[in-house]
Structures are given as C-alpha cells and as structure tokens.
C-alpha cells in the first residue's frame, strides 16, 4: 500500500506527544523569500519579483486564499506538507535513481585475502541486519532525542520502520512508495542475494527459526556456486531498475505479462533488503573510486546489473573489499541510514563472528534462484538501460578528499558552529570557482514534528556574500584592522546561517511553505499563480549547490550526485581533527569541475583558519582591538541553543553571536506557533 495514504494506529501511537508541523505566516515567508533571492537576481528581476510578491500577499488576494486552505489541511492531517514534499522531492521525479537520487554509505576498505572472506563478512553483516530488524519489530530501538537544552525530547521514529518493509514502485508519471504499515501483515522473512547479475532468495527464517551465522554462510556459498556454474545464466534484469523511472515502469509492465516474472518481482519487492555480492572491480580502490563504484556499480561491464535500485537498502560486499550500502532515498533520511549502518558496523566490530554449528537448522533447503522470461523487447530494453548507465558512469565527476588541517574542534574553539562554518566555506569555494553566488540547498531535519522529514536551509545568505567579497577583493595583503573586519563579517555570516537553520528545524523556513502554496493552487485547479512562474522562483529552486552534513561516529562516509546537470553535490563528514568531503559533478557540464571545486574549498578552509588565528577568537576582544565603531552583537538566542539540527549535531554546545533582528523574528515565530498548538 502507498505509504502516503497511510496514517495507521501504529504510527499514531509512535507519534504520540509530538507536535504537528507548524505553518508559517504568509507575510513572514514572503519577506524571507525576498531576502533570500535579492542578491541572486538582477535589479530588474528583483523589482519585478517584489511587485509579484506584493500582489500575491495582498489582503483578499490569491496568497491569502491559498494560506487559508493550508490552515485547513494542517488541521485535518498529521503533517500538512508530507505528501507534497514526498511527491515533489522523489515520486514525481523521472530521473534514474543511481547517482541522481540514491545516496550511498562507503564502508572502510576491507582486506579479504580469500574469496571465502567476503562471504564471511556478508554472513556477519546479515546477522547484524537481523539483530537490528528484531529491535525494530519489538519497538526496542532507542528513540532518537533532540540534543542541547531540550535533551530528552523525542524525535519522530516513523522512518525507521520503512527500512526493511518498503520499496519504490515505478510509475509512468509518478512512482509510489509502497510500505507495510500494518502490524497485521507478516514481516518479510527473506532477503535477496544478487551475484553475477542473478537473484537468489535467501530465507533467513526457516520453521520459525532465524538462521544462525554459520547457516547463512553455507547458503551464501551455495548461492555463489549456483551463480558461477554458468547454467541457465539469465539476462541482467537488474539493469532495468537503473533506467529513468518512466522507462523502468514501461519495462516492468511488460515483465508483468508473464507469471514467472510476476513471481520474481514479488519476491524481490517483498524482501527485507538486497545483499549484493560484487566481483572485484579493478586494482585501484581509492576513496573516490570506491564512492563511484557504490554509486553506480561501475556500469554493466562491472557490477551495475548486480542491483535492484527500488529497494531501500542494498548492502554491497565486493570480493576486493569494496563494501557499503546503496540507499533508495524516498522512505527515509540520511540520519536513519547512518544510525542503521553504524549499528551494523559496531555490531561486526564488537560481536565476534559466530560460525559455530550450534542450533543449526538441520536440513537447509537450497536457496532459490529467481527466473525471468525475457522477450526480445525486454532484451532490447536491458541493452538500452546498460548504455544509459554507462553514459552515467562516464559522466560522473567524483572527488573524495580528507581535509586534515583541522576539524570541528578547531571551529568550536572559535565559538562557531562547525556546520555553519563549513557552509560558508562552500559558498566561498563556489564563488572563487564561478564568480557568483547561487541558490544552495542544505537539508535540515524536521523530525521534532509528527511525520517530519526535512526542509531547506538557504545557505547563500547576503551576509555570506559580504564576507566572500571581502575575502576575494584582490588585495595581496591585509592589515590587522582589515582582518578584524573580515572576522566580523565571517561571524555575521555564521550567525545568519545558524539563524536560518533554527527557522528550518523549527518548521518555519520558506521552501516547504512555498511548495504547499503551489500544490494547493494546483489542487484547486487554479491557474498557476504568477509568483511560481516568476524567474526568481525558478532560479531559487535550481540548486546548483546541493549540500548535506552526514556525520558518523565510525569510519565511513556518505556521498551522492548533483541534483542538476550543471551543479555540484557536496556531502561532508566533520570529525574532531579532519573533515571528509565528497564532491560530485558531471563531466558533460562545461561549467563544473569537482577537482577545481575541491582545490578552492581547501584554499578557503585554509584562509578561514588563518583569519581565525590572526584575529582573537574572543569577539569582544576583537571588537576592542578594532575600536568602538563595530555594531554590538548579542549572544546566541535561547532558541538556537535548544533547537538542535540533525544536520549539525554540534549546534547548541557552544555560544555564537546572533543578529538581534533575525533572532527576535525567529523567537516570535516559534512563540506564535506554540500558541497555535
């Protein structure tokens, strides 16, 4: 059943006590919208946008009508934006999932000395998955809680229950997220193992008993032997799932004509997850190479067909030690993927492999190979899918870099948010590459609210632009006074970024609100309001810089591709003394180059460190050295300290300066929202 149509009693019980997502005031969103886009537009474009916005928000106007309809929707639903957001972000999107949509976690490089070692690793990993799934089924997984002064406030856990019980179903115009939402339905008791582009059913529960690790290993050995036998070698049907969503939907409808194919599709779609036993991909296994192999499997010539991209969790175990997880993103956010994979890696480190025969199932039935009846038309489509995946492989420009000069501890010593600091560095890098600032996306969790997913932190702020211009004014040297002025601008940029983060995690940012207004207009069959046809709206939603912080407590990193053809995807993992950056772009775009972006990013991080070292880390001391002309700054608002963004787990742990006007606006908004509740 489609998950967006469900609001089951189980969900209601789990969400008990969580507030509904607030709905910002129309004027607040319109004011912030103008502030966010002004410096991204020409003067002529902005003047036109101002007039359009004024007309849209006028009393008795279109905006007021749409806002009233959203107020009604908020009253009637658990989360007023959930369906709109899911459809807009994922299900309406027609692009292929690998690289374009599905993020991956790259595990530490494994040292497999013999082929059996990779199977032992896979068996141990599967045991960890079963342990984790048992916690989920028993509702024994600890509830995620907000950090900071609101420690103990529960966060929405709904996404976790889609990890192993859902799949994305392709549609001709729109996909569906199909999830088991009822406790009356039996939990899946099998996984799918992909080996040499063939698919096998691995029953992990037999006669009501869960297989132990030794039995799992025996079954994996049988599967590998069956795959390598060469008998009845079937076409790589998995390649179809790597195609555009409409093309895959068309191919799936053709497959469904045959009962054999329907059975195979059903077994895959109802499975817990996939375990992909990959062949060795080549001698060089740098971080960048492993990231690319996780993202696309190396294409049809390597392991690109050894996948089923509709499944949320695909655990990849390569014979050469290249391991990780490929994630279909529509069921859950990155933090859920991190929590799950960290549990698994810690389980494998802390729980010795149990390959004893004790408590074994006495007679293990042979794993079942899935069969396909492939018509000439399906063969042709598989070949076409393979060609398109290969173009994607050649097009991806990936660069993973471990920046070791400093990490988040140095940034926190400056009394700044590491996430905000890195975001400003990303803005500086883009400006140095391209000579302009562009619309930027940074995901911020809204899991404090019922069925919360994410909203967007708009990192391309006017304050960041002022700092960037000061850093790129072409002067060869700067006096101490000039550096103190730059430091002041940096702190203002950090403050602006932090304050917008507070708005986003408290449900008061602009992107979800604008989306809701647009979609309500469409539901009412109105002509699209002018504000959504305006150049400013189109520019502001073309995210040339798509970013996300994905911190981990174990050695691994996340990466993904750009969301537009001429943009960058930047995922970063700040650690105490280093930061891992995964930067992606497309070779076919003449505007982008990942290596060039990384070069400017490293230079910017170095320049920002030098600036911090040159100036006092105490802003009051810095102001005294500069003189009395600087505007005073207040300490961080209570709101900033207590509302902790999952995009930045360090927020709220150290004081930072804040802009008084925006601080008061944020506090007023949240206070107003609390009164509504």
XYZ file of C-alpha atoms in Angstrom:
677
model
C 0.000 0.000 0.000
C 1.301 3.510 -0.753
C 2.794 4.953 2.393
C 1.478 8.446 1.767
C -2.091 7.142 2.007
C -1.499 5.648 5.418
C -1.933 7.121 8.878
C -2.091 3.876 10.827
C -2.764 3.464 14.518
C 0.767 2.160 14.958
C 2.150 5.425 13.590
C -0.224 7.403 15.757
C 0.956 5.556 18.847
C 4.595 6.138 17.998
C 3.982 9.799 17.232
C 2.039 10.375 20.442
C 3.199 13.560 22.092
C 4.928 15.021 19.038
C 3.506 18.355 17.871
C 2.246 18.932 14.360
C 4.487 20.731 11.896
C 3.722 24.460 12.202
C 2.560 26.589 9.299
C 4.449 29.891 8.947
C 2.571 33.153 8.427
C 2.265 34.172 4.797
C 3.884 37.595 5.296
C 6.854 36.097 7.175
C 7.526 33.683 4.313
C 7.137 36.358 1.646
C 9.528 38.706 3.485
C 12.109 35.954 3.923
C 11.681 34.854 0.301
C 12.574 38.335 -0.938
C 15.562 38.452 1.401
C 16.798 35.069 0.150
C 16.562 35.842 -3.567
C 17.529 39.521 -3.791
C 21.285 39.003 -4.123
C 20.787 36.145 -6.609
C 18.877 38.299 -9.110
C 19.490 41.300 -11.316
C 17.981 44.576 -10.145
C 15.357 44.354 -12.889
C 14.414 40.783 -11.919
C 14.154 41.680 -8.243
C 11.975 44.732 -8.880
C 9.573 42.547 -10.861
C 9.581 39.901 -8.111
C 8.811 42.500 -5.446
C 5.698 43.577 -7.345
C 4.566 39.979 -7.851
C 5.048 39.165 -4.166
C 3.195 42.316 -3.074
C 0.250 41.368 -5.275
C 0.329 37.730 -4.085
C 0.240 38.614 -0.370
C -2.265 41.471 -0.658
C -5.340 41.254 1.606
C -8.057 39.231 -0.129
C -5.567 38.060 -2.730
C -4.537 34.654 -4.025
C -1.909 34.079 -1.348
C -4.395 34.677 1.465
C -6.821 32.162 -0.082
C -4.148 29.503 -0.508
C -2.894 30.089 3.027
C -6.391 29.532 4.428
C -6.600 26.212 2.576
C -3.245 25.168 4.037
C -4.526 26.045 7.508
C -7.455 23.695 6.902
C -5.139 20.950 5.655
C -2.954 21.301 8.739
C -5.983 20.754 10.949
C -7.013 17.580 9.115
C -3.666 15.850 8.578
C -0.755 14.641 10.700
C 1.715 16.635 8.582
C 0.407 19.163 6.070
C 3.441 19.062 3.766
C 4.330 15.338 3.885
C 2.556 14.230 0.693
C 3.526 17.353 -1.244
C 7.162 17.040 -0.222
C 7.448 13.303 -0.925
C 5.940 13.669 -4.378
C 7.937 16.751 -5.322
C 11.267 15.530 -3.976
C 11.100 11.922 -5.164
C 7.984 10.288 -6.583
C 7.314 12.777 -9.398
C 10.983 12.795 -10.360
C 11.638 10.864 -13.559
C 15.447 10.674 -13.463
C 17.336 7.420 -12.920
C 17.973 6.569 -9.264
C 21.714 5.736 -9.353
C 23.862 8.879 -8.898
C 20.907 11.257 -9.398
C 18.883 10.264 -6.351
C 20.260 7.349 -4.323
C 22.935 8.241 -1.748
C 25.472 5.662 -0.604
C 27.491 4.920 2.524
C 31.028 3.773 1.803
C 32.447 1.377 4.405
C 36.134 1.198 5.320
C 38.163 -0.779 2.796
C 38.163 -4.455 3.796
C 41.133 -6.767 3.389
C 39.743 -10.031 2.017
C 42.605 -12.460 1.439
C 40.463 -15.272 0.040
C 37.029 -15.456 -1.638
C 35.524 -17.053 1.473
C 36.445 -13.960 3.480
C 33.960 -11.774 1.606
C 31.221 -14.356 2.212
C 32.067 -14.469 5.922
C 31.842 -10.669 6.022
C 28.455 -10.831 4.273
C 27.187 -13.502 6.678
C 28.290 -11.444 9.680
C 26.625 -8.352 8.175
C 23.379 -10.265 7.582
C 23.383 -11.402 11.225
C 23.693 -7.754 12.239
C 20.778 -6.788 9.970
C 18.618 -9.474 11.587
C 19.552 -8.236 15.059
C 18.690 -4.664 14.100
C 15.426 -5.685 12.459
C 14.470 -7.618 15.609
C 14.920 -4.412 17.614
C 12.682 -2.564 15.163
C 9.973 -5.227 15.246
C 9.966 -5.284 19.041
C 9.980 -1.453 19.161
C 13.100 -1.743 21.301
C 15.163 0.668 19.238
C 16.036 3.637 21.459
C 14.034 6.709 20.464
C 16.193 9.414 18.895
C 16.211 12.535 21.043
C 16.975 16.173 20.441
C 20.313 17.408 21.715
C 21.088 20.633 23.562
C 18.976 22.002 26.411
C 15.926 20.085 25.204
C 17.732 16.794 25.665
C 15.217 14.023 26.002
C 12.656 15.492 23.600
C 11.720 12.574 21.316
C 12.061 12.777 17.547
C 9.817 11.110 15.000
C 10.833 7.455 14.509
C 8.432 6.628 11.674
C 11.138 6.470 9.002
C 12.951 3.586 10.708
C 10.015 1.265 10.161
C 10.359 1.598 6.386
C 13.992 0.445 6.288
C 13.193 -3.228 5.629
C 9.490 -3.188 4.744
C 9.180 -0.933 1.704
C 10.082 -0.438 -1.928
C 9.675 2.224 -4.591
C 7.287 1.174 -7.332
C 7.936 2.812 -10.732
C 5.059 4.576 -12.456
C 4.609 6.082 -15.903
C 4.095 9.579 -14.468
C 4.621 9.144 -10.739
C 6.162 6.461 -8.539
C 4.637 5.035 -5.364
C 6.363 4.398 -2.060
C 4.920 1.049 -1.040
C 5.369 0.166 2.617
C 3.972 -2.368 5.000
C 2.247 -0.159 7.535
C 0.038 -2.674 9.309
C 1.164 -4.972 12.117
C -1.383 -7.492 10.805
C 0.803 -8.177 7.781
C 3.598 -10.727 8.230
C 7.119 -9.348 8.328
C 9.295 -10.379 5.359
C 11.380 -13.455 6.168
C 13.743 -13.445 3.211
C 16.483 -11.361 1.648
C 17.551 -11.256 -1.982
C 21.175 -12.032 -2.763
C 22.494 -10.670 -6.063
C 25.507 -12.466 -7.504
C 26.789 -12.194 -11.071
C 23.618 -10.282 -12.039
C 21.442 -13.224 -10.912
C 18.988 -13.022 -7.999
C 18.508 -15.624 -5.271
C 16.045 -15.938 -2.390
C 17.803 -16.303 0.958
C 15.264 -17.402 3.571
C 16.602 -16.128 6.875
C 13.714 -17.606 8.862
C 13.033 -21.334 8.399
C 10.480 -23.236 10.507
C 10.036 -20.112 12.654
C 13.754 -20.143 13.499
C 16.193 -17.446 12.418
C 19.260 -18.805 10.662
C 22.474 -18.558 12.612
C 25.548 -17.079 11.022
C 27.059 -20.419 10.056
C 23.919 -21.412 8.178
C 23.809 -18.036 6.428
C 27.401 -18.601 5.280
C 26.519 -22.078 3.974
C 23.642 -20.594 1.981
C 25.850 -17.830 0.578
C 28.400 -20.415 -0.531
C 25.631 -22.326 -2.309
C 24.405 -19.140 -3.979
C 27.857 -18.253 -5.219
C 28.350 -21.756 -6.552
C 24.993 -21.633 -8.359
C 25.806 -18.228 -9.839
C 29.216 -19.354 -11.050
C 28.017 -22.620 -12.553
C 27.066 -20.864 -15.767
C 23.918 -22.939 -16.088
C 20.795 -21.059 -17.045
C 22.579 -17.684 -16.998
C 19.808 -15.102 -17.280
C 19.972 -11.547 -18.676
C 20.882 -8.796 -16.159
C 17.305 -7.719 -15.457
C 18.504 -5.519 -12.575
C 19.826 -3.022 -15.127
C 16.235 -2.033 -15.872
C 15.950 -0.529 -12.384
C 18.871 1.802 -13.157
C 16.967 3.472 -16.018
C 14.717 6.511 -15.912
C 11.601 5.894 -13.854
C 9.163 6.059 -16.785
C 11.319 3.699 -18.859
C 11.545 1.245 -15.974
C 7.783 1.445 -15.408
C 7.213 0.576 -19.071
C 9.632 -2.348 -18.890
C 8.092 -3.609 -15.639
C 4.611 -3.644 -17.177
C 5.979 -5.833 -19.980
C 7.660 -8.169 -17.488
C 4.404 -8.474 -15.553
C 2.724 -10.172 -18.512
C 4.493 -13.416 -17.568
C 3.577 -15.244 -14.350
C 7.224 -16.279 -13.811
C 8.301 -12.646 -13.879
C 5.464 -11.600 -11.579
C 6.629 -14.131 -9.010
C 10.255 -12.950 -9.239
C 9.242 -9.287 -8.945
C 7.055 -10.088 -5.948
C 9.871 -11.914 -4.147
C 12.259 -9.003 -4.676
C 9.790 -6.278 -3.745
C 8.625 -8.073 -0.578
C 12.168 -8.852 0.609
C 13.874 -7.231 3.591
C 16.789 -5.961 1.559
C 19.379 -6.900 -1.032
C 22.844 -8.271 -0.395
C 24.973 -7.683 -3.498
C 27.987 -9.987 -3.792
C 30.128 -7.982 -6.213
C 33.052 -9.140 -8.288
C 36.393 -7.344 -7.991
C 36.279 -4.083 -9.941
C 39.935 -3.263 -10.503
C 43.274 -2.635 -8.791
C 42.770 0.982 -7.660
C 40.439 1.336 -4.695
C 40.892 4.917 -3.518
C 38.099 6.629 -1.588
C 36.985 8.307 -4.805
C 36.929 5.035 -6.761
C 35.001 3.204 -4.058
C 32.491 6.068 -3.880
C 31.862 5.839 -7.623
C 31.528 2.052 -7.508
C 28.937 2.353 -4.741
C 27.009 4.999 -6.683
C 26.715 3.140 -9.994
C 28.409 -0.267 -9.673
C 30.870 0.519 -12.448
C 28.232 0.075 -15.153
C 27.019 -3.028 -16.953
C 30.576 -4.268 -17.586
C 31.189 -4.473 -13.826
C 28.516 -4.664 -11.129
C 25.891 -2.186 -12.375
C 23.444 -5.015 -13.090
C 24.026 -6.643 -9.714
C 21.500 -4.259 -8.134
C 17.791 -3.621 -7.652
C 17.582 0.133 -7.154
C 13.932 0.177 -5.998
C 14.870 -1.432 -2.660
C 15.716 0.992 0.171
C 18.722 -0.968 1.451
C 21.283 -2.709 -0.777
C 24.319 -3.983 1.127
C 27.281 -4.300 -1.219
C 30.101 -6.719 -0.413
C 32.843 -6.785 -3.056
C 35.417 -9.544 -3.363
C 38.061 -6.818 -3.451
C 36.894 -5.342 -0.117
C 34.832 -2.523 -1.647
C 31.774 -2.505 0.618
C 28.927 -0.194 1.554
C 25.196 0.494 1.303
C 23.139 1.893 -1.574
C 20.005 3.641 -0.337
C 16.748 4.433 -2.131
C 16.067 7.781 -0.522
C 12.282 8.180 -0.576
C 11.477 6.135 2.594
C 13.905 7.838 4.994
C 16.566 10.488 5.542
C 20.334 10.203 5.857
C 20.343 10.176 9.659
C 18.282 6.946 9.648
C 20.736 5.373 7.205
C 23.639 6.498 9.415
C 22.082 5.121 12.594
C 21.393 1.761 10.970
C 24.793 1.353 9.314
C 26.638 2.490 12.443
C 24.779 -0.163 14.433
C 25.825 -2.784 11.876
C 29.489 -1.799 11.780
C 29.676 -1.599 15.572
C 27.930 -4.973 15.781
C 30.502 -6.511 13.454
C 33.378 -4.996 15.423
C 32.001 -5.776 18.861
C 30.358 -9.121 18.189
C 32.806 -11.810 17.036
C 31.736 -13.786 14.003
C 29.732 -16.815 15.175
C 30.409 -19.533 12.663
C 29.719 -22.449 15.023
C 27.285 -25.212 14.080
C 25.268 -24.934 17.295
C 21.496 -24.513 16.927
C 21.736 -25.030 13.198
C 18.693 -25.778 11.085
C 19.177 -29.500 10.487
C 18.306 -29.516 6.813
C 18.817 -26.310 4.910
C 16.766 -26.115 1.724
C 18.768 -24.939 -1.244
C 18.460 -21.211 -1.986
C 16.020 -20.493 -4.773
C 17.127 -18.781 -7.945
C 14.687 -16.281 -9.423
C 13.905 -16.836 -13.081
C 12.807 -14.440 -15.776
C 11.127 -14.857 -19.112
C 12.665 -12.120 -21.232
C 11.027 -11.272 -24.536
C 13.059 -9.687 -27.356
C 11.558 -6.346 -26.342
C 12.823 -6.769 -22.761
C 16.272 -7.784 -24.078
C 16.324 -4.609 -26.135
C 15.334 -2.509 -23.116
C 18.047 -4.124 -20.971
C 20.597 -3.218 -23.616
C 19.294 0.365 -23.712
C 19.420 0.598 -19.904
C 23.009 -0.684 -19.956
C 24.002 2.009 -22.467
C 22.426 4.788 -20.410
C 24.045 3.562 -17.204
C 27.413 3.514 -18.957
C 26.932 7.137 -20.020
C 26.161 7.962 -16.402
C 29.333 6.167 -15.300
C 31.450 8.168 -17.734
C 29.700 11.412 -16.856
C 30.158 11.298 -13.071
C 33.000 13.523 -11.853
C 33.660 12.440 -8.266
C 36.278 13.714 -5.834
C 36.528 12.485 -2.233
C 39.032 14.399 -0.118
C 40.039 14.076 3.524
C 40.931 17.546 4.784
C 43.376 17.036 7.662
C 44.490 20.563 8.624
C 41.736 20.798 11.242
C 38.284 19.516 12.127
C 35.265 20.573 14.128
C 37.212 21.020 17.382
C 39.180 23.935 15.939
C 35.945 25.526 14.689
C 34.212 25.125 18.048
C 37.161 26.827 19.726
C 36.309 29.861 17.612
C 32.834 29.721 19.220
C 31.260 28.940 15.871
C 29.002 26.180 14.602
C 31.079 23.706 12.534
C 28.187 23.178 10.131
C 27.687 26.911 9.551
C 31.457 27.407 9.194
C 31.684 24.689 6.532
C 28.651 26.065 4.704
C 30.309 29.487 4.461
C 33.460 27.767 3.178
C 31.380 26.057 0.482
C 29.951 29.422 -0.564
C 33.459 30.844 -0.761
C 34.633 27.884 -2.861
C 31.764 28.231 -5.330
C 32.314 31.985 -5.642
C 36.019 31.507 -6.344
C 35.169 28.876 -8.971
C 32.379 30.742 -10.721
C 32.491 34.380 -9.634
C 28.939 34.433 -8.287
C 26.698 33.128 -5.541
C 23.937 30.638 -6.389
C 20.882 29.082 -4.799
C 22.034 26.459 -2.294
C 20.256 23.560 -0.626
C 21.197 22.179 2.779
C 18.873 19.621 4.323
C 17.591 20.251 7.843
C 15.577 17.701 9.771
C 12.029 18.482 10.910
C 11.726 15.241 12.903
C 10.697 17.170 16.020
C 7.270 17.110 14.415
C 4.877 14.329 13.513
C 5.912 12.563 10.282
C 8.695 15.133 9.912
C 11.175 14.839 7.035
C 13.293 17.866 6.019
C 13.205 21.473 4.931
C 15.882 23.552 3.237
C 18.479 25.773 4.885
C 19.215 28.503 2.341
C 22.950 28.907 2.837
C 23.508 31.549 0.148
C 22.887 34.474 2.516
C 23.613 38.181 1.959
C 25.950 38.015 4.967
C 27.928 35.164 3.383
C 28.202 37.185 0.172
C 29.567 40.211 2.079
C 32.229 38.028 3.708
C 33.119 36.346 0.415
C 33.573 39.671 -1.351
C 35.841 40.841 1.440
C 37.906 37.656 1.039
C 38.139 37.949 -2.748
C 38.745 41.667 -3.207
C 42.098 41.021 -4.885
C 44.289 42.630 -2.266
C 47.589 40.797 -1.761
C 47.830 41.588 1.921
C 45.557 42.768 4.672
C 46.218 44.815 7.736
C 45.167 43.615 11.141
C 42.244 46.040 11.108
C 41.099 44.706 7.726
C 41.332 41.141 9.010
C 39.322 42.022 12.105
C 36.673 43.478 9.810
C 36.689 40.263 7.773
C 36.383 38.290 11.001
C 33.356 40.366 11.939
C 31.816 39.585 8.548
C 32.577 35.893 8.993
C 30.805 35.870 12.345
C 27.816 37.630 10.804
C 27.719 35.026 8.030
C 27.907 32.240 10.629
C 25.097 33.923 12.591
C 22.867 34.252 9.525
C 23.434 30.597 8.628
C 22.736 29.492 12.201
C 19.572 31.558 12.467
C 18.177 30.183 9.226
C 18.980 26.694 10.490
C 16.892 27.478 13.575
C 13.996 28.522 11.347
C 14.269 25.338 9.288
C 14.396 22.852 12.154
C 11.549 24.642 13.924
C 9.329 24.325 10.849
C 9.462 27.999 9.927
C 11.610 28.004 6.764
C 10.209 29.050 3.382
C 10.684 26.130 0.970
C 8.072 23.705 2.311
C 5.636 26.588 2.759
C 6.065 27.779 -0.838
C 5.684 24.190 -2.041
C 2.445 23.822 -0.085
C 1.026 27.057 -1.524
C 1.925 25.956 -5.046
C 0.396 22.494 -4.656
C -2.797 23.775 -3.020
C -3.280 26.053 -6.033
C -2.932 23.050 -8.328
C -5.404 21.009 -6.252
C -7.884 23.864 -6.578
C -7.322 23.778 -10.355
C -6.319 27.425 -10.319
C -4.124 28.960 -12.955
C -0.590 28.788 -11.605
C -0.023 31.964 -9.537
C 2.452 34.405 -11.068
C 4.861 34.018 -8.155
C 5.544 30.405 -9.197
C 6.140 31.355 -12.850
C 8.490 34.186 -11.963
C 12.205 33.933 -12.803
C 13.078 34.388 -9.126
C 11.199 31.222 -8.136
C 12.779 29.201 -10.933
C 16.286 30.466 -10.111
C 15.852 29.936 -6.384
C 14.781 26.311 -6.918
C 17.586 25.416 -9.319
C 20.058 24.205 -6.715
C 23.483 24.426 -8.320
C 24.923 23.607 -4.907
C 23.211 20.722 -3.084
C 24.795 20.022 0.294
C 24.352 17.898 3.381
C 26.264 17.195 6.557
C 26.312 13.455 7.327
C 28.450 12.957 10.437
C 29.401 9.477 11.589
C 30.944 8.016 14.739
C 32.590 5.136 12.884
C 34.882 5.149 9.881
C 32.708 5.554 6.778
C 31.396 8.376 4.610
C 28.345 9.287 2.554
C 28.138 10.641 -0.982
C 25.632 11.370 -3.745
C 25.435 13.031 -7.136
C 24.399 16.568 -8.162
C 20.675 17.334 -8.379
C 21.032 19.411 -11.568
C 23.200 18.817 -14.615
C 25.357 21.919 -14.123
C 25.631 21.711 -10.347
C 27.586 20.107 -7.510
C 26.625 17.605 -4.847
C 28.652 18.131 -1.673
C 28.401 15.795 1.302
C 30.677 16.383 4.283
C 31.530 14.483 7.449
C 33.194 16.668 10.109
C 35.320 14.805 12.654
C 37.353 16.154 15.586
C 40.574 16.714 13.634
C 39.578 16.290 9.981
C 36.673 16.703 7.547
C 35.767 14.289 4.730
C 34.332 15.990 1.636
C 32.620 14.098 -1.184
C 32.174 16.430 -4.156
C 30.339 15.358 -7.303
C 29.533 16.992 -10.626
C 29.120 15.943 -14.248
C 31.902 15.922 -16.849
C 29.419 16.883 -19.575
C 28.828 20.269 -17.954
C 31.412 22.810 -19.168
C 30.695 24.870 -16.054
C 31.720 22.388 -13.361
C 34.839 20.519 -12.256
C 34.957 18.625 -8.953
C 38.753 18.813 -8.629
C 38.679 22.577 -9.163
C 35.915 22.970 -6.590
C 37.881 20.913 -4.045
C 41.002 22.997 -4.727
C 39.145 26.228 -3.947
C 37.407 24.620 -0.968
C 40.728 23.615 0.589
C 42.161 27.080 -0.033
C 39.093 28.677 1.521
C 39.275 26.478 4.617
C 42.936 27.383 4.980
C 42.207 31.102 4.522
C 39.438 30.973 7.100
C 41.731 29.205 9.574
C 44.434 31.810 9.003
C 41.892 34.563 9.560
C 40.731 32.979 12.824
C 44.318 32.561 14.005
C 45.182 36.130 13.060
C 42.253 37.564 14.983
C 41.216 36.918 18.530
C 38.789 34.048 18.990
C 37.041 36.246 21.561
C 34.728 38.538 19.550
C 34.685 41.121 22.368
C 38.474 41.296 22.338
C 38.426 41.575 18.563
C 35.991 44.455 18.769
C 38.125 46.245 21.344
C 41.131 45.909 19.035
C 39.105 47.215 16.104
C 37.626 50.119 18.003
C 34.187 51.275 19.046
C 32.735 51.579 15.524
C 31.537 47.992 15.211
C 27.918 47.185 15.946
C 27.431 45.231 19.173
C 26.360 41.610 18.977
C 24.355 39.620 21.468
C 24.948 36.030 22.481
C 23.024 33.199 20.824
C 19.333 33.125 21.438
C 17.821 30.531 23.734
C 16.071 29.189 20.647
C 19.353 28.458 18.904
C 20.684 26.638 21.946
C 17.639 24.453 22.365
C 16.571 23.691 18.817
C 19.210 21.231 17.699
C 19.543 20.500 13.988
C 20.317 16.954 12.947
C 22.232 18.490 10.093
C 24.620 19.778 12.743
C 24.869 17.756 15.990
C 27.290 20.306 17.459
C 24.771 23.163 17.495
C 23.808 24.400 20.931
C 27.023 23.172 22.540
C 28.987 26.383 22.179
C 27.873 30.023 22.178
C 27.859 32.036 18.997
C 26.874 35.571 18.082
C 23.488 36.263 16.632
C 21.812 39.002 14.641
C 19.333 40.656 17.003
C 16.674 41.351 14.406
C 16.538 37.817 12.985
C 16.877 36.311 16.444
C 13.794 38.156 17.667
C 11.909 37.254 14.499
C 12.733 33.552 14.972
C 11.702 33.608 18.621
C 8.459 35.407 17.805
C 7.594 32.889 15.108
C 8.114 29.877 17.336
C 6.219 31.554 20.184
C 3.333 32.275 17.826
C 3.392 28.680 16.600
C 3.376 27.295 20.138
C 0.336 29.442 20.907
C -1.419 27.944 17.876
C -0.748 24.442 19.172
